[in-house]
PDB file of C-alpha atoms and ligand atoms in Angstrom:
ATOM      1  CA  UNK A  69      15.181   2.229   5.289  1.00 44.00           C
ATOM      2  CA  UNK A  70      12.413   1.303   8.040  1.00 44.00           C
ATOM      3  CA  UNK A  71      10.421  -1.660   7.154  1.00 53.00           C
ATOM      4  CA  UNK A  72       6.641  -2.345   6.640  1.00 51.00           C
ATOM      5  CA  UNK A  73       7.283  -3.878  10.412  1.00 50.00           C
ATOM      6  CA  UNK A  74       8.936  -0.668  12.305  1.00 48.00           C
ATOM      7  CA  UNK A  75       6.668   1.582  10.071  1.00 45.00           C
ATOM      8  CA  UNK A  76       3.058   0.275  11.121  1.00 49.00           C
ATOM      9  CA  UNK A  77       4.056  -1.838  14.773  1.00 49.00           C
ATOM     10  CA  UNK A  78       3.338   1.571  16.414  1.00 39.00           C
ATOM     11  CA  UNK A  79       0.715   3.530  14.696  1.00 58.00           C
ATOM     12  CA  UNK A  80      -3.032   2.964  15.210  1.00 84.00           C
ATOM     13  CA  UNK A  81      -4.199  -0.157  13.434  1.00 95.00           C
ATOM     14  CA  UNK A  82      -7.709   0.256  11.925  1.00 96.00           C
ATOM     15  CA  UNK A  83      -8.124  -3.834  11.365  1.00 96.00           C
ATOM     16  CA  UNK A  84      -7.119  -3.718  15.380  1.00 94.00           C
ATOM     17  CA  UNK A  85     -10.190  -1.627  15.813  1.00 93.00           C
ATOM     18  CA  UNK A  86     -12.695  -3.397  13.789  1.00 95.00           C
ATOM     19  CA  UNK A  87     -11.562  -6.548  15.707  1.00 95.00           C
ATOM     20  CA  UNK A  88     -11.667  -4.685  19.397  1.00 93.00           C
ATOM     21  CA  UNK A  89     -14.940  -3.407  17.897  1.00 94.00           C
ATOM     22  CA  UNK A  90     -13.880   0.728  18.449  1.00 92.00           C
ATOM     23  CA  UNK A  91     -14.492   0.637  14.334  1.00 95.00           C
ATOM     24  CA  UNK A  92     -17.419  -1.003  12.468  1.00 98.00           C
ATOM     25  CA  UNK A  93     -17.341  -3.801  10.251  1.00 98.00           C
ATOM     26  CA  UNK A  94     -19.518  -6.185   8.124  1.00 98.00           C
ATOM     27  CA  UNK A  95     -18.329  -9.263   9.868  1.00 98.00           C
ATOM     28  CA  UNK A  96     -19.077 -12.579   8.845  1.00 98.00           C
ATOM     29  CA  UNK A  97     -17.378 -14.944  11.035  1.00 98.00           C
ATOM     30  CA  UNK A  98     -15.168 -14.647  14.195  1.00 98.00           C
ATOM     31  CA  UNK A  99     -13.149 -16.819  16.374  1.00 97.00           C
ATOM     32  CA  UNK A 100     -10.832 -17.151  19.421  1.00 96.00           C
ATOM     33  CA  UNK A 101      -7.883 -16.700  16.524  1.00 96.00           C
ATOM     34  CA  UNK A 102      -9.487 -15.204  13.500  1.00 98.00           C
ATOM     35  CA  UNK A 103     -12.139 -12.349  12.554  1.00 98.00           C
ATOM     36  CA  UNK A 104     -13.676 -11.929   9.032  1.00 98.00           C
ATOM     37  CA  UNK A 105     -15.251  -9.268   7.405  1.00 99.00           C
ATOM     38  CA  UNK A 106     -16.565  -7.619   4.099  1.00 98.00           C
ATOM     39  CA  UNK A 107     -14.114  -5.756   2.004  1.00 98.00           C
ATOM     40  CA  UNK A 108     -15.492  -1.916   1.763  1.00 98.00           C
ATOM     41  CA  UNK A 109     -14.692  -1.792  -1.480  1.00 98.00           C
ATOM     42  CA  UNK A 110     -15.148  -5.247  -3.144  1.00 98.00           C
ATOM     43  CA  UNK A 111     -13.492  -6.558  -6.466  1.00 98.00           C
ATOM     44  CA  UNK A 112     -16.246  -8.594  -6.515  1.00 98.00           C
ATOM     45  CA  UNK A 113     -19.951  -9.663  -5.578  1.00 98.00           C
ATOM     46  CA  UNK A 114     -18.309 -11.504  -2.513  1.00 98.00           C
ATOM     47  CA  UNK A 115     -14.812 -10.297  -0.941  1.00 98.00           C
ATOM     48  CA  UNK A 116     -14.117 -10.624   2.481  1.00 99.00           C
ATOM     49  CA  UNK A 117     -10.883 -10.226   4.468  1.00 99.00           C
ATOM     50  CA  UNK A 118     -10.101 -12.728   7.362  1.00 98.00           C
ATOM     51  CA  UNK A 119      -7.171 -11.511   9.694  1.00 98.00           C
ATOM     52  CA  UNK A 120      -5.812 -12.924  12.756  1.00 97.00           C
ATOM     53  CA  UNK A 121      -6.620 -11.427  15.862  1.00 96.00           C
ATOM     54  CA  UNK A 122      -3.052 -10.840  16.774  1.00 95.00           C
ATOM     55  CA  UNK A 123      -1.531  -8.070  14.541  1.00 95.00           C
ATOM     56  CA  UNK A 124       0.786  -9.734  12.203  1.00 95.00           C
ATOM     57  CA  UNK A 125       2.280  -7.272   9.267  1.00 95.00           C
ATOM     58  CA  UNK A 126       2.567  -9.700   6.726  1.00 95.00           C
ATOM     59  CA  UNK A 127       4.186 -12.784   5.545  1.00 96.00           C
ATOM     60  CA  UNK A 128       7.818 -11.594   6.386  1.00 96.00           C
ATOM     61  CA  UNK A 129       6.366 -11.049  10.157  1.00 95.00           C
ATOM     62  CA  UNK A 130       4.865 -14.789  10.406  1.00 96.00           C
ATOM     63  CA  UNK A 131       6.942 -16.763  13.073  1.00 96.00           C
ATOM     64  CA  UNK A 132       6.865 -20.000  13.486  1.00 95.00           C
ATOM     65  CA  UNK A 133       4.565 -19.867  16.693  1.00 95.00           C
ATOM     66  CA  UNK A 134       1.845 -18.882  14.331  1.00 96.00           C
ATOM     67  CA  UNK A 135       1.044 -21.977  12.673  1.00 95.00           C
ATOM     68  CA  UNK A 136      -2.222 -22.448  14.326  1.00 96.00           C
ATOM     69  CA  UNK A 137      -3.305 -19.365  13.223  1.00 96.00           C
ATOM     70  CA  UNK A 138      -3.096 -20.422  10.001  1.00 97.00           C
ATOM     71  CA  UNK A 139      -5.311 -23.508  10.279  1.00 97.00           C
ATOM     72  CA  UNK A 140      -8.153 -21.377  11.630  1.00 98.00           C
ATOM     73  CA  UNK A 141      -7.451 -18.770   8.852  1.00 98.00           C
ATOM     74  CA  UNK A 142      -8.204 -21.356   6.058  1.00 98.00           C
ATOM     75  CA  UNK A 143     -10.617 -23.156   7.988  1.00 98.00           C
ATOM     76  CA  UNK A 144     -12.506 -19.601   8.488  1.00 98.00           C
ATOM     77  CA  UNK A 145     -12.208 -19.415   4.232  1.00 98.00           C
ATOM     78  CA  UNK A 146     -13.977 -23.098   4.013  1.00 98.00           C
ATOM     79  CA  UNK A 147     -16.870 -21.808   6.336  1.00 98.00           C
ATOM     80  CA  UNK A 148     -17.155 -18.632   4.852  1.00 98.00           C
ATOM     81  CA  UNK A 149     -17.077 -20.092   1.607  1.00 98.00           C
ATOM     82  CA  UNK A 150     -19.809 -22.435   2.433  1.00 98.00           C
ATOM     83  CA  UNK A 151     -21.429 -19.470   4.279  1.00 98.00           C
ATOM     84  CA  UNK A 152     -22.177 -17.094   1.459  1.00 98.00           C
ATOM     85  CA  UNK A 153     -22.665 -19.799  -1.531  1.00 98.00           C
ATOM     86  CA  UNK A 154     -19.315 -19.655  -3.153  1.00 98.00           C
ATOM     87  CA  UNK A 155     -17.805 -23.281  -1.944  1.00 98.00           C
ATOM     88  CA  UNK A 156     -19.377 -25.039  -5.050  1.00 98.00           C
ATOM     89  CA  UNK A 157     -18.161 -22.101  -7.632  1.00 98.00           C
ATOM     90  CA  UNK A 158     -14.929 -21.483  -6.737  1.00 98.00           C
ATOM     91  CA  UNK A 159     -13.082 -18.491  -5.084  1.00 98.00           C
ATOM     92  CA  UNK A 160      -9.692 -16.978  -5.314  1.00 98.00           C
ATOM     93  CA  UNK A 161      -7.838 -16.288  -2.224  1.00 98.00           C
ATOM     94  CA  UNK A 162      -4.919 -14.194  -1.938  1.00 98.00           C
ATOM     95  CA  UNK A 163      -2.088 -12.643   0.498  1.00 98.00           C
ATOM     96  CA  UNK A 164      -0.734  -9.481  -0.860  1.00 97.00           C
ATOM     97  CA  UNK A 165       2.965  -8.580   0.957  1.00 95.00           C
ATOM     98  CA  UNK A 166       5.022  -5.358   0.199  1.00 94.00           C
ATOM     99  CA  UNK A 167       5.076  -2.533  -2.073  1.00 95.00           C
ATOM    100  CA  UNK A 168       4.899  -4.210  -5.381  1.00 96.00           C
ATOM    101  CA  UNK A 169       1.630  -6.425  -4.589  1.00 97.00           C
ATOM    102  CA  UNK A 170       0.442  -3.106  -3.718  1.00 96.00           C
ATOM    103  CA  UNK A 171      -0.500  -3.658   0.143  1.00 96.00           C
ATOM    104  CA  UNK A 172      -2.140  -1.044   1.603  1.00 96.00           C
ATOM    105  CA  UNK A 173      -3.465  -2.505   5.030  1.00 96.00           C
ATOM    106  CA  UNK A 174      -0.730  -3.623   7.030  1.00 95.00           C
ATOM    107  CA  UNK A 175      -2.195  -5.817   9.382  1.00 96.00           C
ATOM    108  CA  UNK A 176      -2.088  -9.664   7.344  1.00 97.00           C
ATOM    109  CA  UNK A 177      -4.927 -10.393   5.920  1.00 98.00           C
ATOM    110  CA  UNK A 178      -6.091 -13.264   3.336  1.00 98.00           C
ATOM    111  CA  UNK A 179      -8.382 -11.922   0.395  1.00 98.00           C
ATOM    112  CA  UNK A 180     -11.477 -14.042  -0.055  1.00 98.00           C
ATOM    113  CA  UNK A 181     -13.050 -13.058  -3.520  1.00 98.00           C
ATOM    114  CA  UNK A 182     -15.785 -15.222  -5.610  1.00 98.00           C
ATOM    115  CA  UNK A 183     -19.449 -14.547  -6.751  1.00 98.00           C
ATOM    116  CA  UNK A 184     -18.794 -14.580 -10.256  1.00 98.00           C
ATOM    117  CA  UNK A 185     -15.881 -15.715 -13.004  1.00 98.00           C
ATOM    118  CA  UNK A 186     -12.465 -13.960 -12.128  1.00 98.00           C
ATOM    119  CA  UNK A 187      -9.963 -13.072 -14.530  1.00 96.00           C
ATOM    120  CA  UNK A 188      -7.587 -15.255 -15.197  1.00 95.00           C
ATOM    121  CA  UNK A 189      -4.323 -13.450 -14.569  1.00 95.00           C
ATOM    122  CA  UNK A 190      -3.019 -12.857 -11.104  1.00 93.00           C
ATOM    123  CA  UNK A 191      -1.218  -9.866 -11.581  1.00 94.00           C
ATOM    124  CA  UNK A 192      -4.070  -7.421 -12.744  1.00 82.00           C
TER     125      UNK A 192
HETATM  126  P1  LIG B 217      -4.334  -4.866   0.448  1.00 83.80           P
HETATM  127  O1  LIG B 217      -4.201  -3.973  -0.743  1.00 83.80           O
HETATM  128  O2  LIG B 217      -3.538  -4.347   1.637  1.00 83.80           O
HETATM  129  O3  LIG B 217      -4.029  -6.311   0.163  1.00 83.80           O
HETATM  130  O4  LIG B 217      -5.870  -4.863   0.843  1.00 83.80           O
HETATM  131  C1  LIG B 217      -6.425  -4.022   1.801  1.00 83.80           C
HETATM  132  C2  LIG B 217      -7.920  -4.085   1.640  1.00 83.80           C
HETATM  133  O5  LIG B 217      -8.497  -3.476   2.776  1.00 83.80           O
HETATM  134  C3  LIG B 217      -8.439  -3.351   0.417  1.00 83.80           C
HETATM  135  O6  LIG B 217      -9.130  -4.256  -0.432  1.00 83.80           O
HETATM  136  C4  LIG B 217      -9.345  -2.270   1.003  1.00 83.80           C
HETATM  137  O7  LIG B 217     -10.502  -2.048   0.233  1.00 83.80           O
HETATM  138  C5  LIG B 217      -9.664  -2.817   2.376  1.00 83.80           C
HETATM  139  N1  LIG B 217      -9.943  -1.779   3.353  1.00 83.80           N
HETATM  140  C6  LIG B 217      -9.179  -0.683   3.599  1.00 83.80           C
HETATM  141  N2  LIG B 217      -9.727   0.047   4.594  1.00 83.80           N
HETATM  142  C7  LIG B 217     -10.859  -0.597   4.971  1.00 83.80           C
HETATM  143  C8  LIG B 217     -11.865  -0.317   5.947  1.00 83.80           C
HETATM  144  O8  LIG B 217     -11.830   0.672   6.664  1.00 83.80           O
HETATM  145  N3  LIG B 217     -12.886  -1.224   6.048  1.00 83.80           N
HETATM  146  C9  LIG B 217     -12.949  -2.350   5.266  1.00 83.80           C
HETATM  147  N4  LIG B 217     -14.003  -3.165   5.456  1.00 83.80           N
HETATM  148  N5  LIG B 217     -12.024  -2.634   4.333  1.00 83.80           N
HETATM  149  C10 LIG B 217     -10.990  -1.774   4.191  1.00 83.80           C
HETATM  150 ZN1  LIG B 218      -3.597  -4.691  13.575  1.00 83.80          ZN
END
């Protein structure tokens, strides 16, 4: 069986692109480590994805050199929080991994989603 790794290390990444700036994206914040953007089709009035500029597959591909990339990913969710008037409201954030949490985009990437009352169940 190939994994999620071997399947996407060598094909085209599109969340590469946006970041290298070959594809277009709503960004909202950007870093040395980390670059944010708007969710083209949003579960909600704000959803945003913030991804590390290094192409990581998911949580199985985080190694333990990537720790600092973490900081900057939830310090980018604080100031994009604060950003686009969710902070005080709340937000959900979320890191789907694998088939069964139905990831599609296989570059990591942390969910940002707020603007209004979410559901409460986290498995749709
Ligand atoms: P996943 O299901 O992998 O956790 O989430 C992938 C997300 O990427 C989805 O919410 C999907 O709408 C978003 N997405 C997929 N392709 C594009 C794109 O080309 N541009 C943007 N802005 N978002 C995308
Ligand atoms: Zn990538």
């Amino acid at each position: 069986m190939i994994s999620p790794t071997d399947r996407f290390k060598n094909k085209e990444c599109i969340f590469c692109k946006m970041i290298a700036g070959t594809l277009p994206s709503e960004k909202v914040y950007e870093n040395e480590h980390v670059f944010a953007f708007r969710d083209i089709n949003a579960q909600s009035p704000v959803h945003v994805l913030i991804i590390p500029k290094k192409h990581i597959v998911d949580i199985l591909d985080v190694s333990g050199e990537d720790s600092e990339i973490f900081q900057h990913i939830f310090r980018a969710a604080q100031l994009i929080a604060g950003q686009l008037g969710i902070a005080g409201s709340g937000f959900r954030t979320v890191f789907n991994s694998g088939d069964n949490a139905c990831q599609t985009m296989y570059h990591l990437h942390l969910h940002l989603l707020g603007g209004t009352q979410l559901g409460g169940s986290l498995v749709g």
